[in-house]
């Protein structure tokens, strides 16, 4: 396989999933601390309080990245470490932590890619309405400026929002993520609008301190397939595409919400003020693509409609997500392994949205990995997963799609949100009892693959 010479070869993480140290050095509480503390919200009541203890092991973790030969690392900044109350005085200790991390990365020849928001909203802002409140979008832009003022001399790549679909829908529709509100789709679309607005508002604030910055948002996107050829199923495909993909893609890239989206969700449009759509569609330098799986859908037969709903696919109504796909490889998350969905998606994004560059900001799989107690975690399924998805990226590049980097999710086994520590996505195994790290076979395979690319 051959990729562009300056391709970013990385792995990704997020603050709440790996850092731990939630009470240290002036970090304020976040919505995820509060959510995880509520009984029954997360697997075994687990939280990110300790996680992979990365806050205390950042230097060692950067050494592991160097051992893998990564030339890029995508991490997120914990807003509650930087602005513990969500607005007001910044916390020097928090800024110092990320500044040291960036220095370690650069010293190891690793390009930092910083994400501003990966779901850990300061609790104080939630108590003032959270993302339902427009003021939270303005607060994110202020925080963006604080962090860019400190890191902008060294960090060129910035991701504003990670998977706003999850913050909006899983937080306010399905209720599986913080703040855990179920069935309030009006809140979900209002929240989505403010998340999108915060993206556009943050861009000039970052550029003010990092004129060369390359800025984009990362969306979790899913190719949608028809489970049969009935006309109502073909309509269901379009509706699911609007809900999973175009809800965020269209405003970012076209400056408008897709027609029919809000009617379909049974809600009023969000509170769009004059100029919002122009702010949201401020030209980006890249689009971040988080790809995990496709969805195969069909129009639900009326009697099946209610029972067909599962997990985070409950809306729009009347769509049946087909789970039992014959001959599919299914991960520990219950997601189908479908590499070809990635090149299809990249080609479609290139065709329909003309983004200047695409970055695979996440791609990976959870499997039931076992450490043999010595030095080895044999995770052949993840090796296959990576190889096949990198093949898909290469195919897309071969067809002219401007993909500029690939970040495996994840560098380390970590806190998989409401599913706790049971779902291991890492290239590096973490024994959470001792915090020992063991590079998995997939990590070694990825290292060899990167080395091979660099030698070409
Ligand atoms: O762990 C998450 C990450 O935080 C966001 N993208 C999907 C990953 C796997 O579920």
Short mmCIF file of C-alpha atoms and ligand atoms in Angstrom, two decimals:
data_model
loop_
_atom_site.label_atom_id
_atom_site.label_comp_id
_atom_site.label_asym_id
_atom_site.label_seq_id
_atom_site.Cartn_x
_atom_site.Cartn_y
_atom_site.Cartn_z
CA UNK A 1 0.00 0.00 0.00
CA UNK A 2 1.22 3.51 -0.59
CA UNK A 3 0.05 6.64 1.17
CA UNK A 4 1.16 10.25 0.74
CA UNK A 5 4.59 10.94 2.24
CA UNK A 6 3.32 13.49 4.77
CA UNK A 7 0.39 11.31 5.85
CA UNK A 8 -0.44 11.54 9.56
CA UNK A 9 -0.18 8.12 11.18
CA UNK A 10 -1.72 8.34 14.59
CA UNK A 11 -3.85 7.04 17.39
CA UNK A 12 -6.57 8.93 19.25
CA UNK A 13 -7.80 9.25 22.83
CA UNK A 14 -9.98 11.58 24.83
CA UNK A 15 -9.40 13.24 28.19
CA UNK A 16 -12.15 11.72 30.30
CA UNK A 17 -11.50 8.26 28.90
CA UNK A 18 -7.83 8.10 29.85
CA UNK A 19 -6.67 10.85 32.20
CA UNK A 20 -8.18 10.05 35.59
CA UNK A 21 -7.05 12.58 38.24
CA UNK A 22 -10.48 14.14 38.14
CA UNK A 23 -10.01 15.91 41.47
CA UNK A 24 -6.44 17.05 40.96
CA UNK A 25 -4.73 20.34 40.27
CA UNK A 26 -7.86 22.42 40.25
CA UNK A 27 -9.91 20.45 37.70
CA UNK A 28 -13.60 21.22 38.10
CA UNK A 29 -16.36 18.59 37.87
CA UNK A 30 -17.85 17.70 34.50
CA UNK A 31 -21.21 16.35 33.42
CA UNK A 32 -19.60 12.93 33.04
CA UNK A 33 -18.42 12.88 36.68
CA UNK A 34 -21.98 13.67 37.74
CA UNK A 35 -23.61 11.21 35.34
CA UNK A 36 -21.30 8.32 36.27
CA UNK A 37 -22.01 8.97 39.96
CA UNK A 38 -25.75 8.40 39.45
CA UNK A 39 -26.72 4.83 40.29
CA UNK A 40 -27.42 2.63 37.29
CA UNK A 41 -26.06 4.99 34.65
CA UNK A 42 -22.84 3.18 33.78
CA UNK A 43 -21.62 -0.41 33.73
CA UNK A 44 -20.93 -1.41 37.36
CA UNK A 45 -21.11 2.26 38.27
CA UNK A 46 -17.68 2.81 36.70
CA UNK A 47 -16.38 6.32 36.10
CA UNK A 48 -13.32 8.04 34.65
CA UNK A 49 -11.99 8.93 38.08
CA UNK A 50 -8.82 6.87 37.58
CA UNK A 51 -9.20 5.63 33.97
CA UNK A 52 -5.79 4.82 32.48
CA UNK A 53 -4.10 7.28 34.84
CA UNK A 54 -2.66 9.10 31.85
CA UNK A 55 -2.56 12.38 33.77
CA UNK A 56 0.32 10.92 35.78
CA UNK A 57 1.80 8.85 32.97
CA UNK A 58 1.71 11.18 30.00
CA UNK A 59 5.45 11.07 29.41
CA UNK A 60 5.53 7.27 29.51
CA UNK A 61 2.55 7.15 27.13
CA UNK A 62 4.30 9.44 24.67
CA UNK A 63 7.29 7.07 24.81
CA UNK A 64 4.93 4.24 23.84
CA UNK A 65 3.64 6.28 20.91
CA UNK A 66 7.22 6.78 19.79
CA UNK A 67 7.83 3.04 20.13
CA UNK A 68 4.88 2.48 17.78
CA UNK A 69 6.40 4.95 15.33
CA UNK A 70 3.36 7.24 15.35
CA UNK A 71 3.95 10.64 13.80
CA UNK A 72 0.70 12.11 15.14
CA UNK A 73 -1.43 11.88 18.26
CA UNK A 74 -4.98 13.08 18.68
CA UNK A 75 -5.96 13.88 22.27
CA UNK A 76 -8.68 15.98 23.81
CA UNK A 77 -8.35 18.79 26.29
CA UNK A 78 -10.53 18.62 29.37
CA UNK A 79 -12.42 21.91 29.45
CA UNK A 80 -12.95 21.51 33.24
CA UNK A 81 -9.17 21.42 33.73
CA UNK A 82 -8.72 24.66 31.82
CA UNK A 83 -11.78 26.61 32.97
CA UNK A 84 -13.05 24.70 36.02
CA UNK A 85 -16.22 26.80 36.32
CA UNK A 86 -16.84 26.75 32.57
CA UNK A 87 -16.20 30.47 32.31
CA UNK A 88 -14.01 32.85 34.22
CA UNK A 89 -10.45 32.40 35.40
CA UNK A 90 -8.32 29.76 33.65
CA UNK A 91 -6.51 27.16 35.72
CA UNK A 92 -2.74 27.37 35.18
CA UNK A 93 -2.10 23.79 36.31
CA UNK A 94 -4.44 22.49 33.63
CA UNK A 95 -2.80 24.59 30.94
CA UNK A 96 0.61 23.44 32.13
CA UNK A 97 -0.37 19.78 31.82
CA UNK A 98 -1.30 20.09 28.13
CA UNK A 99 1.65 22.33 27.43
CA UNK A 100 4.00 19.66 28.83
CA UNK A 101 2.19 16.97 26.85
CA UNK A 102 2.66 18.95 23.64
CA UNK A 103 6.34 19.47 24.40
CA UNK A 104 6.84 15.74 24.98
CA UNK A 105 5.06 14.98 21.70
CA UNK A 106 7.09 17.45 19.70
CA UNK A 107 10.32 16.22 21.25
CA UNK A 108 9.37 12.72 20.05
CA UNK A 109 8.59 13.96 16.52
CA UNK A 110 4.83 13.47 17.01
CA UNK A 111 2.39 16.04 15.63
CA UNK A 112 -0.23 17.00 18.22
CA UNK A 113 -3.87 17.12 17.12
CA UNK A 114 -5.91 18.75 19.87
CA UNK A 115 -9.66 18.27 20.30
CA UNK A 116 -11.42 20.98 22.27
CA UNK A 117 -14.59 19.17 23.21
CA UNK A 118 -14.95 15.44 23.70
CA UNK A 119 -18.05 15.52 25.92
CA UNK A 120 -16.71 16.61 29.33
CA UNK A 121 -18.77 19.78 29.74
CA UNK A 122 -17.98 21.66 32.96
CA UNK A 123 -20.80 20.87 35.37
CA UNK A 124 -21.20 24.55 36.25
CA UNK A 125 -22.23 25.24 32.65
CA UNK A 126 -24.69 22.37 32.69
CA UNK A 127 -26.26 23.86 35.78
CA UNK A 128 -26.83 27.03 33.74
CA UNK A 129 -28.62 25.13 30.97
CA UNK A 130 -25.68 23.37 29.31
CA UNK A 131 -25.77 23.07 25.53
CA UNK A 132 -29.46 23.98 25.49
CA UNK A 133 -28.26 27.43 26.38
CA UNK A 134 -26.69 29.49 23.59
CA UNK A 135 -24.28 30.98 26.13
CA UNK A 136 -22.47 27.62 26.29
CA UNK A 137 -21.43 28.03 22.65
CA UNK A 138 -19.95 31.42 23.49
CA UNK A 139 -18.21 29.93 26.54
CA UNK A 140 -16.61 27.24 24.36
CA UNK A 141 -15.23 29.92 22.07
CA UNK A 142 -13.74 31.75 25.06
CA UNK A 143 -12.16 28.52 26.29
CA UNK A 144 -10.85 27.85 22.76
CA UNK A 145 -9.06 31.16 22.85
CA UNK A 146 -7.54 30.48 26.27
CA UNK A 147 -6.13 27.17 25.15
CA UNK A 148 -5.02 28.43 21.73
CA UNK A 149 -3.19 31.32 23.41
CA UNK A 150 -1.16 28.76 25.33
CA UNK A 151 -0.69 26.00 22.74
CA UNK A 152 -1.17 27.80 19.43
CA UNK A 153 2.56 28.40 18.97
CA UNK A 154 3.08 24.60 18.87
CA UNK A 155 -0.22 22.97 17.91
CA UNK A 156 -1.29 23.30 14.28
CA UNK A 157 -4.14 20.78 14.08
CA UNK A 158 -7.36 21.50 15.99
CA UNK A 159 -10.61 19.57 16.21
CA UNK A 160 -13.36 21.68 17.71
CA UNK A 161 -16.17 19.21 18.41
CA UNK A 162 -16.04 15.43 18.58
CA UNK A 163 -19.17 13.56 17.45
CA UNK A 164 -21.76 16.22 18.25
CA UNK A 165 -24.43 13.66 17.25
CA UNK A 166 -23.54 11.74 20.42
CA UNK A 167 -23.60 14.81 22.66
CA UNK A 168 -26.99 15.79 21.26
CA UNK A 169 -28.81 12.54 20.64
CA UNK A 170 -27.20 10.14 23.10
CA UNK A 171 -27.30 12.88 25.76
CA UNK A 172 -30.88 14.12 25.24
CA UNK A 173 -32.70 11.54 23.10
CA UNK A 174 -31.45 8.08 24.05
CA UNK A 175 -30.19 9.26 27.44
CA UNK A 176 -27.27 6.84 27.36
CA UNK A 177 -24.69 9.56 27.72
CA UNK A 178 -24.45 12.51 30.08
CA UNK A 179 -26.61 14.30 30.98
CA UNK A 180 -28.84 11.24 30.52
CA UNK A 181 -32.08 12.85 29.38
CA UNK A 182 -34.40 10.44 27.60
CA UNK A 183 -36.72 11.29 24.75
CA UNK A 184 -36.34 15.08 24.58
CA UNK A 185 -35.70 15.43 20.87
CA UNK A 186 -36.44 19.15 20.95
CA UNK A 187 -33.58 19.54 23.40
CA UNK A 188 -31.40 17.31 21.21
CA UNK A 189 -31.84 19.52 18.12
CA UNK A 190 -31.36 22.71 20.13
CA UNK A 191 -28.21 21.26 21.70
CA UNK A 192 -26.97 20.19 18.27
CA UNK A 193 -27.40 23.73 16.97
CA UNK A 194 -25.37 25.21 19.81
CA UNK A 195 -22.66 22.58 19.41
CA UNK A 196 -22.42 23.46 15.73
CA UNK A 197 -22.43 27.16 16.53
CA UNK A 198 -19.60 26.68 19.02
CA UNK A 199 -17.54 25.09 16.24
CA UNK A 200 -17.89 28.14 14.01
CA UNK A 201 -17.34 30.58 16.85
CA UNK A 202 -14.15 28.83 17.94
CA UNK A 203 -12.46 29.02 14.53
CA UNK A 204 -11.42 32.71 14.55
CA UNK A 205 -10.54 32.50 18.23
CA UNK A 206 -8.06 29.69 17.51
CA UNK A 207 -6.70 31.44 14.43
CA UNK A 208 -6.06 34.59 16.41
CA UNK A 209 -3.27 32.69 18.18
CA UNK A 210 -2.40 30.10 15.55
CA UNK A 211 -2.68 31.73 12.13
CA UNK A 212 -1.48 28.56 10.40
CA UNK A 213 -3.95 26.36 12.26
CA UNK A 214 -5.81 23.62 10.41
CA UNK A 215 -9.25 23.41 11.99
CA UNK A 216 -12.18 21.04 11.57
CA UNK A 217 -14.84 19.08 13.42
CA UNK A 218 -15.00 15.29 13.81
CA UNK A 219 -18.30 13.59 12.97
CA UNK A 220 -19.29 9.98 13.50
CA UNK A 221 -20.67 8.98 10.12
CA UNK A 222 -22.38 5.84 8.90
CA UNK A 223 -23.09 4.67 5.37
CA UNK A 224 -26.71 3.58 5.25
CA UNK A 225 -27.71 0.53 3.23
CA UNK A 226 -31.15 -0.65 2.18
CA UNK A 227 -32.22 -3.98 3.64
CA UNK A 228 -34.73 -4.51 0.83
CA UNK A 229 -35.87 -2.70 -2.27
CA UNK A 230 -39.33 -1.56 -1.19
CA UNK A 231 -39.92 2.15 -1.97
CA UNK A 232 -40.66 2.77 1.69
CA UNK A 233 -37.29 1.24 2.57
CA UNK A 234 -35.54 3.55 0.11
CA UNK A 235 -37.25 6.43 1.89
CA UNK A 236 -36.11 5.00 5.22
CA UNK A 237 -32.52 5.03 3.93
CA UNK A 238 -32.80 8.74 3.18
CA UNK A 239 -34.35 9.46 6.54
CA UNK A 240 -31.68 7.53 8.41
CA UNK A 241 -28.98 9.30 6.38
CA UNK A 242 -30.45 12.67 7.37
CA UNK A 243 -30.52 11.67 11.02
CA UNK A 244 -27.09 10.04 11.27
CA UNK A 245 -25.08 12.06 8.77
CA UNK A 246 -26.68 15.10 7.19
CA UNK A 247 -27.94 16.61 10.47
CA UNK A 248 -24.34 17.76 11.03
CA UNK A 249 -22.74 17.55 7.59
CA UNK A 250 -25.18 19.87 5.84
CA UNK A 251 -24.96 22.78 8.27
CA UNK A 252 -21.16 22.51 8.45
CA UNK A 253 -20.54 22.15 4.73
CA UNK A 254 -23.62 23.77 3.13
CA UNK A 255 -24.84 26.20 5.76
CA UNK A 256 -28.31 24.66 6.03
CA UNK A 257 -30.12 21.86 7.80
CA UNK A 258 -31.44 19.11 5.54
CA UNK A 259 -35.05 19.69 4.50
CA UNK A 260 -37.46 17.50 6.40
CA UNK A 261 -35.12 16.68 9.30
CA UNK A 262 -37.05 18.45 12.02
CA UNK A 263 -40.49 17.27 10.82
CA UNK A 264 -39.14 13.78 10.73
CA UNK A 265 -37.94 14.03 14.31
CA UNK A 266 -41.28 15.56 15.32
CA UNK A 267 -39.73 18.80 16.61
CA UNK A 268 -39.57 22.50 15.80
CA UNK A 269 -36.37 23.89 14.23
CA UNK A 270 -33.76 24.94 16.77
CA UNK A 271 -33.45 28.62 17.75
CA UNK A 272 -31.41 29.79 14.74
CA UNK A 273 -30.42 33.43 14.97
CA UNK A 274 -29.45 35.64 12.03
CA UNK A 275 -25.96 34.80 10.90
CA UNK A 276 -25.74 31.45 12.71
CA UNK A 277 -25.66 29.31 9.60
CA UNK A 278 -22.87 31.42 8.10
CA UNK A 279 -20.86 31.04 11.31
CA UNK A 280 -21.45 27.28 11.39
CA UNK A 281 -20.38 26.90 7.77
CA UNK A 282 -17.20 28.94 8.11
CA UNK A 283 -14.88 27.08 5.72
CA UNK A 284 -12.98 24.33 7.50
CA UNK A 285 -9.52 23.04 6.65
CA UNK A 286 -10.62 19.44 6.98
CA UNK A 287 -13.46 17.22 8.03
CA UNK A 288 -12.74 14.62 10.71
CA UNK A 289 -14.39 11.28 10.02
CA UNK A 290 -14.97 8.78 12.81
CA UNK A 291 -15.91 5.51 11.15
CA UNK A 292 -16.95 2.35 12.94
CA UNK A 293 -19.72 0.64 11.00
CA UNK A 294 -22.58 0.92 8.54
CA UNK A 295 -26.29 0.61 9.22
CA UNK A 296 -28.57 -1.61 7.17
CA UNK A 297 -32.14 -0.39 7.49
CA UNK A 298 -35.59 -1.11 6.17
CA UNK A 299 -38.97 0.44 6.63
CA UNK A 300 -40.46 -1.13 9.73
CA UNK A 301 -43.65 -3.08 9.25
CA UNK A 302 -46.14 -1.37 11.54
CA UNK A 303 -46.33 -4.19 14.09
CA UNK A 304 -42.54 -4.51 14.18
CA UNK A 305 -41.86 -0.81 14.58
CA UNK A 306 -41.78 -0.71 18.36
CA UNK A 307 -39.83 -3.91 18.91
CA UNK A 308 -37.31 -3.14 16.17
CA UNK A 309 -35.92 -0.23 18.11
CA UNK A 310 -32.73 -0.83 19.96
CA UNK A 311 -29.92 1.07 21.59
CA UNK A 312 -29.09 4.38 20.11
CA UNK A 313 -31.07 3.94 16.91
CA UNK A 314 -34.51 4.74 18.28
CA UNK A 315 -35.37 7.60 15.99
CA UNK A 316 -36.57 8.48 13.47
CA UNK A 317 -39.67 6.36 13.92
CA UNK A 318 -40.55 3.56 11.57
CA UNK A 319 -37.00 2.53 10.70
CA UNK A 320 -35.89 -0.99 11.42
CA UNK A 321 -32.13 -1.40 11.94
CA UNK A 322 -31.18 -4.90 10.86
CA UNK A 323 -28.88 -6.44 13.44
CA UNK A 324 -28.57 -10.06 12.34
CA UNK A 325 -26.55 -9.62 9.18
CA UNK A 326 -25.52 -13.02 7.84
CA UNK A 327 -21.79 -13.80 7.80
CA UNK A 328 -20.83 -10.60 9.52
CA UNK A 329 -17.97 -10.23 11.94
CA UNK A 330 -19.40 -8.42 14.99
CA UNK A 331 -17.25 -6.58 17.56
CA UNK A 332 -17.70 -6.55 21.33
CA UNK A 333 -19.76 -3.37 20.85
CA UNK A 334 -22.18 -5.32 18.66
CA UNK A 335 -21.03 -3.37 15.60
CA UNK A 336 -20.54 -5.05 12.25
CA UNK A 337 -17.02 -4.98 10.80
CA UNK A 338 -17.53 -3.47 7.35
CA UNK A 339 -14.33 -1.93 5.92
CA UNK A 340 -15.81 -1.18 2.51
CA UNK A 341 -18.19 1.25 4.21
CA UNK A 342 -15.20 3.48 4.89
CA UNK A 343 -14.09 3.98 1.30
CA UNK A 344 -17.70 4.32 0.17
CA UNK A 345 -18.22 7.00 2.77
CA UNK A 346 -15.02 8.86 1.94
CA UNK A 347 -15.85 8.88 -1.74
CA UNK A 348 -19.37 10.09 -1.09
CA UNK A 349 -18.14 12.87 1.20
CA UNK A 350 -15.68 13.97 -1.44
CA UNK A 351 -18.34 13.93 -4.12
CA UNK A 352 -21.15 15.57 -2.19
CA UNK A 353 -19.38 18.04 0.10
CA UNK A 354 -16.05 18.93 -1.59
CA UNK A 355 -14.18 19.27 1.70
CA UNK A 356 -10.55 20.32 1.17
CA UNK A 357 -9.18 17.39 3.21
CA UNK A 358 -10.44 14.44 5.18
CA UNK A 359 -8.86 13.10 8.32
CA UNK A 360 -9.86 9.72 9.71
CA UNK A 361 -10.02 10.98 13.28
CA UNK A 362 -11.19 7.61 14.68
CA UNK A 363 -11.46 4.04 13.46
CA UNK A 364 -11.17 0.93 15.56
CA UNK A 365 -12.86 -1.96 17.30
CA UNK A 366 -13.42 -3.43 20.75
CA UNK A 367 -12.74 -7.13 21.14
CA UNK A 368 -12.48 -9.39 24.16
CA UNK A 369 -8.71 -9.11 24.44
CA UNK A 370 -6.83 -11.26 26.89
CA UNK A 371 -3.39 -10.62 28.25
CA UNK A 372 -1.38 -13.82 28.70
CA UNK A 373 0.10 -12.45 31.93
CA UNK A 374 3.52 -12.05 30.35
CA UNK A 375 4.24 -9.81 27.41
CA UNK A 376 1.62 -10.57 24.81
CA UNK A 377 -1.95 -9.79 23.82
CA UNK A 378 -2.79 -11.74 20.67
CA UNK A 379 -5.58 -9.71 19.03
CA UNK A 380 -5.62 -11.04 15.50
CA UNK A 381 -9.12 -9.75 14.81
CA UNK A 382 -7.97 -6.20 15.44
CA UNK A 383 -4.94 -6.74 13.18
CA UNK A 384 -7.34 -7.80 10.43
CA UNK A 385 -9.63 -4.89 11.22
CA UNK A 386 -6.82 -2.35 10.88
CA UNK A 387 -5.39 -3.92 7.74
CA UNK A 388 -8.77 -4.00 6.01
CA UNK A 389 -9.73 -0.45 6.99
CA UNK A 390 -6.35 0.90 5.93
CA UNK A 391 -6.96 -0.88 2.65
CA UNK A 392 -10.23 1.02 2.36
CA UNK A 393 -8.45 4.33 3.03
CA UNK A 394 -5.89 3.53 0.39
CA UNK A 395 -8.61 2.69 -2.15
CA UNK A 396 -10.27 6.04 -1.48
CA UNK A 397 -6.97 7.88 -1.90
CA UNK A 398 -6.41 5.97 -5.12
CA UNK A 399 -9.76 7.31 -6.32
CA UNK A 400 -8.66 10.87 -5.66
CA UNK A 401 -10.12 11.45 -2.19
CA UNK A 402 -7.86 13.83 -0.23
CA UNK A 403 -7.37 11.80 2.96
CA UNK A 404 -4.46 13.26 4.92
CA UNK A 405 -4.27 11.11 8.03
CA UNK A 406 -5.53 8.11 9.96
CA UNK A 407 -5.99 7.83 13.73
CA UNK A 408 -6.68 4.42 15.21
CA UNK A 409 -9.16 4.44 18.06
CA UNK A 410 -7.61 4.03 20.50
CA UNK A 411 -4.05 4.34 21.71
CA UNK A 412 -4.92 2.72 25.06
CA UNK A 413 -7.70 0.60 26.45
CA UNK A 414 -9.87 3.12 28.24
CA UNK A 415 -13.18 4.12 29.76
CA UNK A 416 -15.82 3.38 27.15
CA UNK A 417 -18.35 5.79 28.63
CA UNK A 418 -21.52 4.11 29.92
CA UNK A 419 -19.98 0.73 29.06
CA UNK A 420 -17.11 1.28 31.46
CA UNK A 421 -13.82 -0.59 31.23
CA UNK A 422 -15.23 -3.78 29.69
CA UNK A 423 -14.80 -2.68 26.08
CA UNK A 424 -11.17 -2.62 25.04
CA UNK A 425 -10.37 -0.58 21.93
CA UNK A 426 -6.64 -0.01 22.51
CA UNK A 427 -3.57 -0.78 20.45
CA UNK A 428 -2.07 -0.98 23.92
CA UNK A 429 -3.60 -3.17 26.61
CA UNK A 430 -4.04 -1.57 30.03
CA UNK A 431 -4.16 -3.78 33.10
CA UNK A 432 -6.37 -1.44 35.10
CA UNK A 433 -5.34 -3.02 38.43
CA UNK A 434 -1.71 -2.05 38.02
CA UNK A 435 -1.88 0.40 35.11
CA UNK A 436 0.70 -1.71 33.34
CA UNK A 437 0.70 -1.17 29.56
CA UNK A 438 1.32 -4.02 27.09
CA UNK A 439 1.54 -3.33 23.37
CA UNK A 440 -0.96 -5.67 21.68
CA UNK A 441 -0.14 -7.60 18.54
CA UNK A 442 -2.27 -5.05 16.67
CA UNK A 443 -0.08 -2.23 18.01
CA UNK A 444 3.02 -4.07 16.80
CA UNK A 445 1.37 -4.73 13.46
CA UNK A 446 0.44 -1.04 13.07
CA UNK A 447 4.00 -0.03 14.01
CA UNK A 448 5.36 -2.35 11.31
CA UNK A 449 2.89 -1.02 8.79
CA UNK A 450 3.85 2.59 9.50
CA UNK A 451 7.54 1.73 9.33
CA UNK A 452 6.95 0.07 5.97
CA UNK A 453 5.19 3.17 4.64
CA UNK A 454 7.98 5.42 5.81
CA UNK A 455 10.63 3.25 4.20
CA UNK A 456 9.00 3.61 0.77
O1 LIG B 1 -14.85 5.67 22.75
C1 LIG B 1 -15.59 6.32 21.76
C2 LIG B 1 -15.08 7.73 21.56
O2 LIG B 1 -15.10 8.47 22.73
C3 LIG B 1 -15.91 8.44 20.52
N1 LIG B 1 -16.02 7.67 19.33
C4 LIG B 1 -16.41 6.29 19.44
C5 LIG B 1 -15.52 5.60 20.45
C6 LIG B 1 -15.93 4.11 20.58
O3 LIG B 1 -17.25 4.01 21.00
#
